[in-house]
C-alpha positions as a printed Julia matrix, in Angstrom:
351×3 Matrix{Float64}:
  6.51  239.73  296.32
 10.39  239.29  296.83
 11.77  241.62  299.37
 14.34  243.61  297.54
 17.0   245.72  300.41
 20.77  247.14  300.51
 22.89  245.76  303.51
 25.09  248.03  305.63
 29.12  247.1   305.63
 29.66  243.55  306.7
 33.45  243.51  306.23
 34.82  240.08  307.58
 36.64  240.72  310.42
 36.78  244.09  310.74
 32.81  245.92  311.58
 29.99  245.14  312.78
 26.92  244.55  311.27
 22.94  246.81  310.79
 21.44  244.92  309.53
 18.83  246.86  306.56
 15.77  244.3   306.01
 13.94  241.72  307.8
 12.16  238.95  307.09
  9.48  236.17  308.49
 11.26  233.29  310.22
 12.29  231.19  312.94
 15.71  230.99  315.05
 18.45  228.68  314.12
 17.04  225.94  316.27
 13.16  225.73  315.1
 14.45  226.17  311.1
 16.22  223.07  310.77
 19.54  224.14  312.73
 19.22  220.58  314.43
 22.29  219.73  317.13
 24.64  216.32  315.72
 24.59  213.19  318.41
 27.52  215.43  320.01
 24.91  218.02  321.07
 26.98  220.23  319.16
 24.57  223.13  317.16
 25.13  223.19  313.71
 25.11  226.42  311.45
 26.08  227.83  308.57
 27.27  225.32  305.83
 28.78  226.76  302.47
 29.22  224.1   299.06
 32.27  226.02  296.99
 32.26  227.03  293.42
 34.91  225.55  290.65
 38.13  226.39  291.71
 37.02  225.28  295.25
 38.97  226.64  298.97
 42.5   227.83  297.92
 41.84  229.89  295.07
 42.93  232.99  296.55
 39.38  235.12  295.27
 35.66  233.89  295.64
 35.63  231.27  297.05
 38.49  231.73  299.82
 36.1   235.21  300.82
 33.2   233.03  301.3
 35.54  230.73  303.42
 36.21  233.93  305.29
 33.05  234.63  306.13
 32.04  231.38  307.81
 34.92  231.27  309.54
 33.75  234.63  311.1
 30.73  233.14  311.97
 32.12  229.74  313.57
 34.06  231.88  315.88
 31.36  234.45  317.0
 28.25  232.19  316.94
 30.26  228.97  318.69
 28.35  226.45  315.98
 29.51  223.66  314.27
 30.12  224.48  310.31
 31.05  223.02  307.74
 32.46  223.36  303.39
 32.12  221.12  300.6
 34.15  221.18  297.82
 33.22  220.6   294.09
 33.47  217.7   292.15
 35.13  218.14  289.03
 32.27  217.38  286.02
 29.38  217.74  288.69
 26.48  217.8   287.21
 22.71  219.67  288.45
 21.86  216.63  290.36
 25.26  216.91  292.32
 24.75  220.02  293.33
 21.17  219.2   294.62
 22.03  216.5   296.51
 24.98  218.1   298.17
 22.53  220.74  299.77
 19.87  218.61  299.98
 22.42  216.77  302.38
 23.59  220.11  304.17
 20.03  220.65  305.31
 19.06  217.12  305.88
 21.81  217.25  308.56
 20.76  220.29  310.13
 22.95  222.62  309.16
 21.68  226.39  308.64
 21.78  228.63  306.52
 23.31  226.68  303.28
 25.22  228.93  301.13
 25.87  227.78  297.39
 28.27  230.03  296.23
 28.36  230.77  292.66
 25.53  231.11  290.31
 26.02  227.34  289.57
 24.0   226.15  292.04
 20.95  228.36  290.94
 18.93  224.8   289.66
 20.22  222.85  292.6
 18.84  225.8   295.12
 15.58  226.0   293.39
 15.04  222.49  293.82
 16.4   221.82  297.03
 14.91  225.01  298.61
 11.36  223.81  298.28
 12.08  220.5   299.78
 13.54  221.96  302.64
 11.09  225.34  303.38
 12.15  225.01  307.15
 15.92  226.06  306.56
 17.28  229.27  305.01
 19.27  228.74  301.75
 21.1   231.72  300.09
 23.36  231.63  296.83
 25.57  234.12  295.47
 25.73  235.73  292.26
 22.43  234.59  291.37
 18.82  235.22  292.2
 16.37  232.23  293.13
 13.19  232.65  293.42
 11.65  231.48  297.07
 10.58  231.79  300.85
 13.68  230.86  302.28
 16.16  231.76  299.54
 18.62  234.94  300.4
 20.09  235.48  296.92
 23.58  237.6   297.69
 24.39  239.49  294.48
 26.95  242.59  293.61
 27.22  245.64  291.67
 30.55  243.92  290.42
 30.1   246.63  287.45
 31.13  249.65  290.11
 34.48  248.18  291.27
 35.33  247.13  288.02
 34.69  250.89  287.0
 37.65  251.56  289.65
 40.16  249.39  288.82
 39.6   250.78  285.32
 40.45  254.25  286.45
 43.62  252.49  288.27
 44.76  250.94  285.43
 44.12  254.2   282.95
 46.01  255.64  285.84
 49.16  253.7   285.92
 49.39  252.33  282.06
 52.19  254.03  280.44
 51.89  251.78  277.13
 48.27  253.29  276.79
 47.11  249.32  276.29
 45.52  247.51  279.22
 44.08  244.18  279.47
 40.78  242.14  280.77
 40.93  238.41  281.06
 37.7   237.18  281.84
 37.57  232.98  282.83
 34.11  232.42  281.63
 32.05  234.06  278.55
 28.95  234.67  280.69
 26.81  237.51  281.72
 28.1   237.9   285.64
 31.71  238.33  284.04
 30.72  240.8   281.3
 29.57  243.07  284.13
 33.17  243.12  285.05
 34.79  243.5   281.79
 32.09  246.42  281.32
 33.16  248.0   284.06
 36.38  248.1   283.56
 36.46  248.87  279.62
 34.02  252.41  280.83
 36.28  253.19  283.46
 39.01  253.31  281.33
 37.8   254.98  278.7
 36.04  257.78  281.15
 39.41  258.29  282.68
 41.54  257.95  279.4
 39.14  260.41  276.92
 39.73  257.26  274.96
 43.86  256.86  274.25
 43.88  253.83  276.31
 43.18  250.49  274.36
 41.94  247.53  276.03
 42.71  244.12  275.09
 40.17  241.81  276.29
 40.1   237.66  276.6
 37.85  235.23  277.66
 38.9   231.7   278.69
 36.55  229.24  277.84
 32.77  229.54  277.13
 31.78  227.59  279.62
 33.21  226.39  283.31
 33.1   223.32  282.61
 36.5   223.5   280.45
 38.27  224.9   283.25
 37.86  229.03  282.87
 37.71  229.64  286.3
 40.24  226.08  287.43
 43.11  226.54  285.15
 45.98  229.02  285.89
 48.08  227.67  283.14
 45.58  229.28  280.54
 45.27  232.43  282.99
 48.9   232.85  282.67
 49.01  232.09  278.57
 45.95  234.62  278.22
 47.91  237.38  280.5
 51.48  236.98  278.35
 49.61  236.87  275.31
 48.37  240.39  276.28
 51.29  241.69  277.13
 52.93  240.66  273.9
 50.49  243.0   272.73
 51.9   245.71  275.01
 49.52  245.31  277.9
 51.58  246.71  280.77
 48.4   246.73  283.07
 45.8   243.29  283.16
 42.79  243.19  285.06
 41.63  239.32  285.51
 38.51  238.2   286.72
 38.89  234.33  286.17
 38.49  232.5   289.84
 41.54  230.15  290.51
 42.67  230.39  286.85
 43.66  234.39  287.63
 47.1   233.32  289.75
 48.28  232.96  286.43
 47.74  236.25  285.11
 49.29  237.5   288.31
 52.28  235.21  287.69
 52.57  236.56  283.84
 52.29  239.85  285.07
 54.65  239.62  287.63
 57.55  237.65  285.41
 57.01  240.57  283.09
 57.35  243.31  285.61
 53.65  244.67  284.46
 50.87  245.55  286.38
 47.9   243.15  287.49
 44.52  244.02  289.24
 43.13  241.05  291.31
 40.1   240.82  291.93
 37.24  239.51  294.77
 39.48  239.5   297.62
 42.65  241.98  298.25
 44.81  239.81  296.45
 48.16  241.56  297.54
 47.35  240.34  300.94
 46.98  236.54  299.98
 49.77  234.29  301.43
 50.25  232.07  298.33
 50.44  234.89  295.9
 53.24  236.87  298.12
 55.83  236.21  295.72
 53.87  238.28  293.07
 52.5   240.93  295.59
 54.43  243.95  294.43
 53.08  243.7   290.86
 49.6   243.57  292.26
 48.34  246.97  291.89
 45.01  246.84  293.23
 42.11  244.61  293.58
 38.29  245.07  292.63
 36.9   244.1   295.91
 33.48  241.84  296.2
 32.59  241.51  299.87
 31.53  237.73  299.39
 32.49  236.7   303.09
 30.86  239.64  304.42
 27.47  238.8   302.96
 27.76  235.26  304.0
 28.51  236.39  307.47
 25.39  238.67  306.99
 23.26  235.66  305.86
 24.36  233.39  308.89
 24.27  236.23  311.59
 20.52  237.31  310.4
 19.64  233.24  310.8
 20.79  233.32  314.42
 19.03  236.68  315.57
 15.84  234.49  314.46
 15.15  237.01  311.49
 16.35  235.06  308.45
 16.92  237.0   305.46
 15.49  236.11  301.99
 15.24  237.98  298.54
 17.15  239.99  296.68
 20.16  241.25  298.8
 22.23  243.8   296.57
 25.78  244.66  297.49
 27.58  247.83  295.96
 29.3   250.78  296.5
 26.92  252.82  298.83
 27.3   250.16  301.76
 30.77  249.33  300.66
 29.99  245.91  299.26
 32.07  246.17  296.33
 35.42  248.22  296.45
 39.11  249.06  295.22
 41.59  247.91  297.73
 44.77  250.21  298.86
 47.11  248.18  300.09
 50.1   247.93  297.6
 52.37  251.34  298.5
 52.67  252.1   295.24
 49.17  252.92  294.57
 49.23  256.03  296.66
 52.02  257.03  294.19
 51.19  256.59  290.97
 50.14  260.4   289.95
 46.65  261.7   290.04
 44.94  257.82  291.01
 43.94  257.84  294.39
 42.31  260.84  293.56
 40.9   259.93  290.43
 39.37  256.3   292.4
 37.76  258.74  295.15
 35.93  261.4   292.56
 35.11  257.87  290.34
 33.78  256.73  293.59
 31.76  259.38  294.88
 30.13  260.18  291.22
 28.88  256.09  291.38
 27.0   256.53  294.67
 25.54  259.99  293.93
 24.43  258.63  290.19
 26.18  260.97  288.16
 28.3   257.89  286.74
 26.18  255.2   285.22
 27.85  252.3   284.86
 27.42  249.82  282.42
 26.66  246.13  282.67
 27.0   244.8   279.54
């Protein structure tokens, strides 16, 4: 039966970890964590999603996280990019080759690698895999999923908060299930907030990843402008590398944008567009591949279902732009949105 269980806060960087389930397994050393001719130990080992390191959002928070874990654990680590048109069999034998050398745990992130980790997984029962945004069935598979639905309900209320053209926008990089949960989200917590005078424009950028939804900031940034020719003064993107662009629309037009992932008004390549980033919907990727690799080398591996949301601060709304304290009635309006999520009394919607 998989193991189902809701992880404590595992912020990168900043608290320490409880972990909340356990699970049958062997250290680091006796589950394929095998030491290179250097005697060097080798850990975790994460393969990136499109968009790759750099893009600012998912996969730079994953990035985060094993760097955490490099530094407190003293292993050897490594990150594999993408290829661009990788197929199935890519994927597969890119992990297959993580835990042939020894590394462990191997993180696919992105629901992507779901076939790949299936595969490889059984092949390789002695290491721990985990995968985010998906769930794999398996022994030794940790799949890391989020209530993305509950911060998205947030930065709805944010942006029903700060719009003063009553439109908003949601540009979305890939027509697929995990990204409806965001627009969702988003279109319920701006209509609970708004009693329904705030319109929301919404945009997806491809149908599938492989034409470039979640790699192309030059059709993030035509989506955004296109929205805000339509009087979008706020625009919510979740769209991997391709959402710079949306911020860079929304900054050239002086408008609002919510990031999303990571607290994108903190990134260092999008500081020349940080003071029209309102907010972001926060997804603690890097803490729950931190969680993954720390729970490997206590010797109790996790596997199954590990869920991520707003009762152990998994997802979130960051704070850090000044002006989101002062835009009338929102930080209260977040908090009471908030605390109505985690007692139940606000359902959120996933589709």
């Amino acid at each position: 039966m998989r193991r189902i269980s809701k992880l404590t806060r595992v912020a990168v960087g900043v608290a320490s970890i409880a972990l909340a389930a356990t699970a049958c397994g062997g250290t680091s050393s006796d589950s394929g964590g095998d030491s290179d001719a250097s005697g060097a130990a080798k850990g975790l080992a994460i393969a990136y999603d499109i968009g790759g390191k750099g893009d600012q959002s998912f996969n730079d928070a994953a990035y985060a996280g094993l760097e955490k874990a490099k530094k407190e654990f003293g292993y050897q680590t490594a990150d594999i990019e993408p290829t661009e048109g990788e197929t199935d069999a890519d994927k597969e034998q890119r992990l297959a080759s993580l835990a042939k050398q020894g590394y462990n745990p191997v993180i696919g992130v992105g629901f992507a690698y779901g076939p790949a980790m299936e595969a490889v997984a059984k092949k390789y029962p002695k290491t721990t895999f985990g995968i985010v945004d998906s769930v794999v069935e398996g022994d030794n598979v940790a799949s890391l999923v989020f209530a993305e639905e509950q911060a998205s309900y947030l930065a709805g209320v944010a942006a029903a908060k700060a719009t003063k053209t009553n439109t908003v926008g949601f540009v979305g990089g890939v027509d697929i299930p995990l990204i409806h949960k965001f627009e969702a989200g988003y279109k319920q917590g701006v209509q609970d907030t708004s009693g329904g005078k705030v319109k929301v424009v919404s945009q997806y950028l491809t149908q599938t990843a492989e034409e470039g939804g979640f790699s192309s900031p030059d059709k993030g940034k035509a989506a955004a402008e296109g929205q805000i020719e339509k009087k979008a003064d706020v625009v919510y993107q979740a769209a991997g590398l391709s959402g710079q662009g949306v911020i860079e629309a929304a900054a050239k037009a002086k408008v609002w944008a919510i990031g999303v992932d990571s607290d994108q008004y903190k990134q260092a390549a999008l500081a020349n567009y940080k003071n029209y980033i309102l907010t972001s919907a926060l997804k603690d990727v890097g803490g729950a591949v931190y969680a993954l690799a720390k729970s490997v080398q206590d010797g109790k591996p996790l596997t199954g279902t590990q869920t991520f949301d707003l009762k152990v601060n998994g997802v979130g709304l960051s704070e850090s732009n000044p002006e989101f304290a002062k835009i009338a009635g929102l930080s209260d309006a977040v908090a009471k949105a908030k605390a109505g999520i985690i007692d139940g009394s606000i359902k959120v919607k996933t589709e």
